[in-house]
Amino acid sequence: MSLLKDRDRIGADLLDRTVRDLYAMGLDLHSVAGRLDVDRRQAVLEAVGRIDKIIKDVIGTVLDLRTRPRGSDRR
């Protein structure tokens, strides 16, 4: 049981750090975008959109893993 708790804790910590860092990166890029010419701004904002999608995908995957009964396999 301890191994499962450790795994869940590590997963939660990793998720928290990853999402927080990606979100901060998106904010930084969004801030920089305002100082760029139109073409470069658009490219940076598209990158921000991709980061946002990654965040949503990671959170969705983790939530799916947490709601799936233990021992079940997605494959």
One Martini backbone bead per residue (centre of mass of N, CA, C, O) as a GRO file, in nm:
protein
   75
    1MET     BB    1   0.056   0.064  -0.019
    2SER     BB    2   0.297   0.261  -0.005
    3LEU     BB    3   0.367   0.256  -0.305
    4LEU     BB    4   0.103   0.388  -0.405
    5LYS     BB    5   0.131   0.651  -0.247
    6ASP     BB    6   0.400   0.736  -0.368
    7ARG     BB    7   0.306   0.741  -0.661
    8ASP     BB    8   0.084   0.952  -0.622
    9ARG     BB    9   0.264   1.177  -0.509
   10ILE     BB   10   0.461   1.197  -0.744
   11GLY     BB   11   0.249   1.255  -0.959
   12ALA     BB   12   0.138   1.516  -0.831
   13ASP     BB   13   0.404   1.672  -0.827
   14LEU     BB   14   0.464   1.656  -1.128
   15LEU     BB   15   0.210   1.789  -1.225
   16ASP     BB   16   0.235   2.056  -1.078
   17ARG     BB   17   0.509   2.141  -1.194
   18THR     BB   18   0.446   2.119  -1.495
   19VAL     BB   19   0.205   2.310  -1.510
   20ARG     BB   20   0.338   2.555  -1.381
   21ASP     BB   21   0.571   2.585  -1.588
   22LEU     BB   22   0.399   2.607  -1.844
   23TYR     BB   23   0.236   2.852  -1.756
   24ALA     BB   24   0.477   3.044  -1.717
   25MET     BB   25   0.576   3.025  -2.006
   26GLY     BB   26   0.321   3.140  -2.136
   27LEU     BB   27   0.334   3.415  -1.993
   28ASP     BB   28   0.608   3.502  -2.099
   29LEU     BB   29   0.538   3.487  -2.400
   30HIS     BB   30   0.301   3.682  -2.392
   31SER     BB   31   0.469   3.925  -2.302
   32VAL     BB   32   0.665   3.927  -2.547
   33ALA     BB   33   0.462   3.955  -2.784
   34GLY     BB   34   0.401   4.269  -2.738
   35ARG     BB   35   0.716   4.335  -2.864
   36LEU     BB   36   0.634   4.240  -3.146
   37ASP     BB   37   0.585   4.172  -3.441
   38VAL     BB   38   0.328   4.034  -3.600
   39ASP     BB   39   0.457   3.764  -3.692
   40ARG     BB   40   0.596   3.691  -3.425
   41ARG     BB   41   0.353   3.712  -3.243
   42GLN     BB   42   0.192   3.484  -3.375
   43ALA     BB   43   0.397   3.259  -3.318
   44VAL     BB   44   0.394   3.286  -3.009
   45LEU     BB   45   0.085   3.248  -2.969
   46GLU     BB   46   0.086   2.961  -3.083
   47ALA     BB   47   0.269   2.846  -2.864
   48VAL     BB   48   0.078   2.909  -2.632
   49GLY     BB   49  -0.150   2.727  -2.737
   50ARG     BB   50   0.015   2.464  -2.716
   51ILE     BB   51   0.064   2.478  -2.415
   52ASP     BB   52  -0.233   2.473  -2.331
   53LYS     BB   53  -0.286   2.193  -2.455
   54ILE     BB   54  -0.086   2.036  -2.287
   55ILE     BB   55  -0.211   2.094  -2.016
   56LYS     BB   56  -0.486   1.963  -2.077
   57ASP     BB   57  -0.377   1.681  -2.148
   58VAL     BB   58  -0.236   1.616  -1.883
   59ILE     BB   59  -0.478   1.649  -1.697
   60GLY     BB   60  -0.663   1.445  -1.841
   61THR     BB   61  -0.482   1.198  -1.804
   62VAL     BB   62  -0.468   1.201  -1.497
   63LEU     BB   63  -0.770   1.187  -1.443
   64ASP     BB   64  -0.807   0.918  -1.586
   65LEU     BB   65  -0.616   0.755  -1.401
   66ARG     BB   66  -0.774   0.822  -1.130
   67THR     BB   67  -1.066   0.697  -1.232
   68ARG     BB   68  -0.939   0.440  -1.272
   69PRO     BB   69  -0.922   0.138  -1.189
   70ARG     BB   70  -0.731  -0.059  -1.034
   71GLY     BB   71  -0.572  -0.273  -1.278
   72SER     BB   72  -0.642  -0.138  -1.519
   73ASP     BB   73  -0.634  -0.132  -1.886
   74ARG     BB   74  -0.621   0.063  -2.181
   75ARG     BB   75  -0.527  -0.148  -2.414
   0.00000   0.00000   0.00000
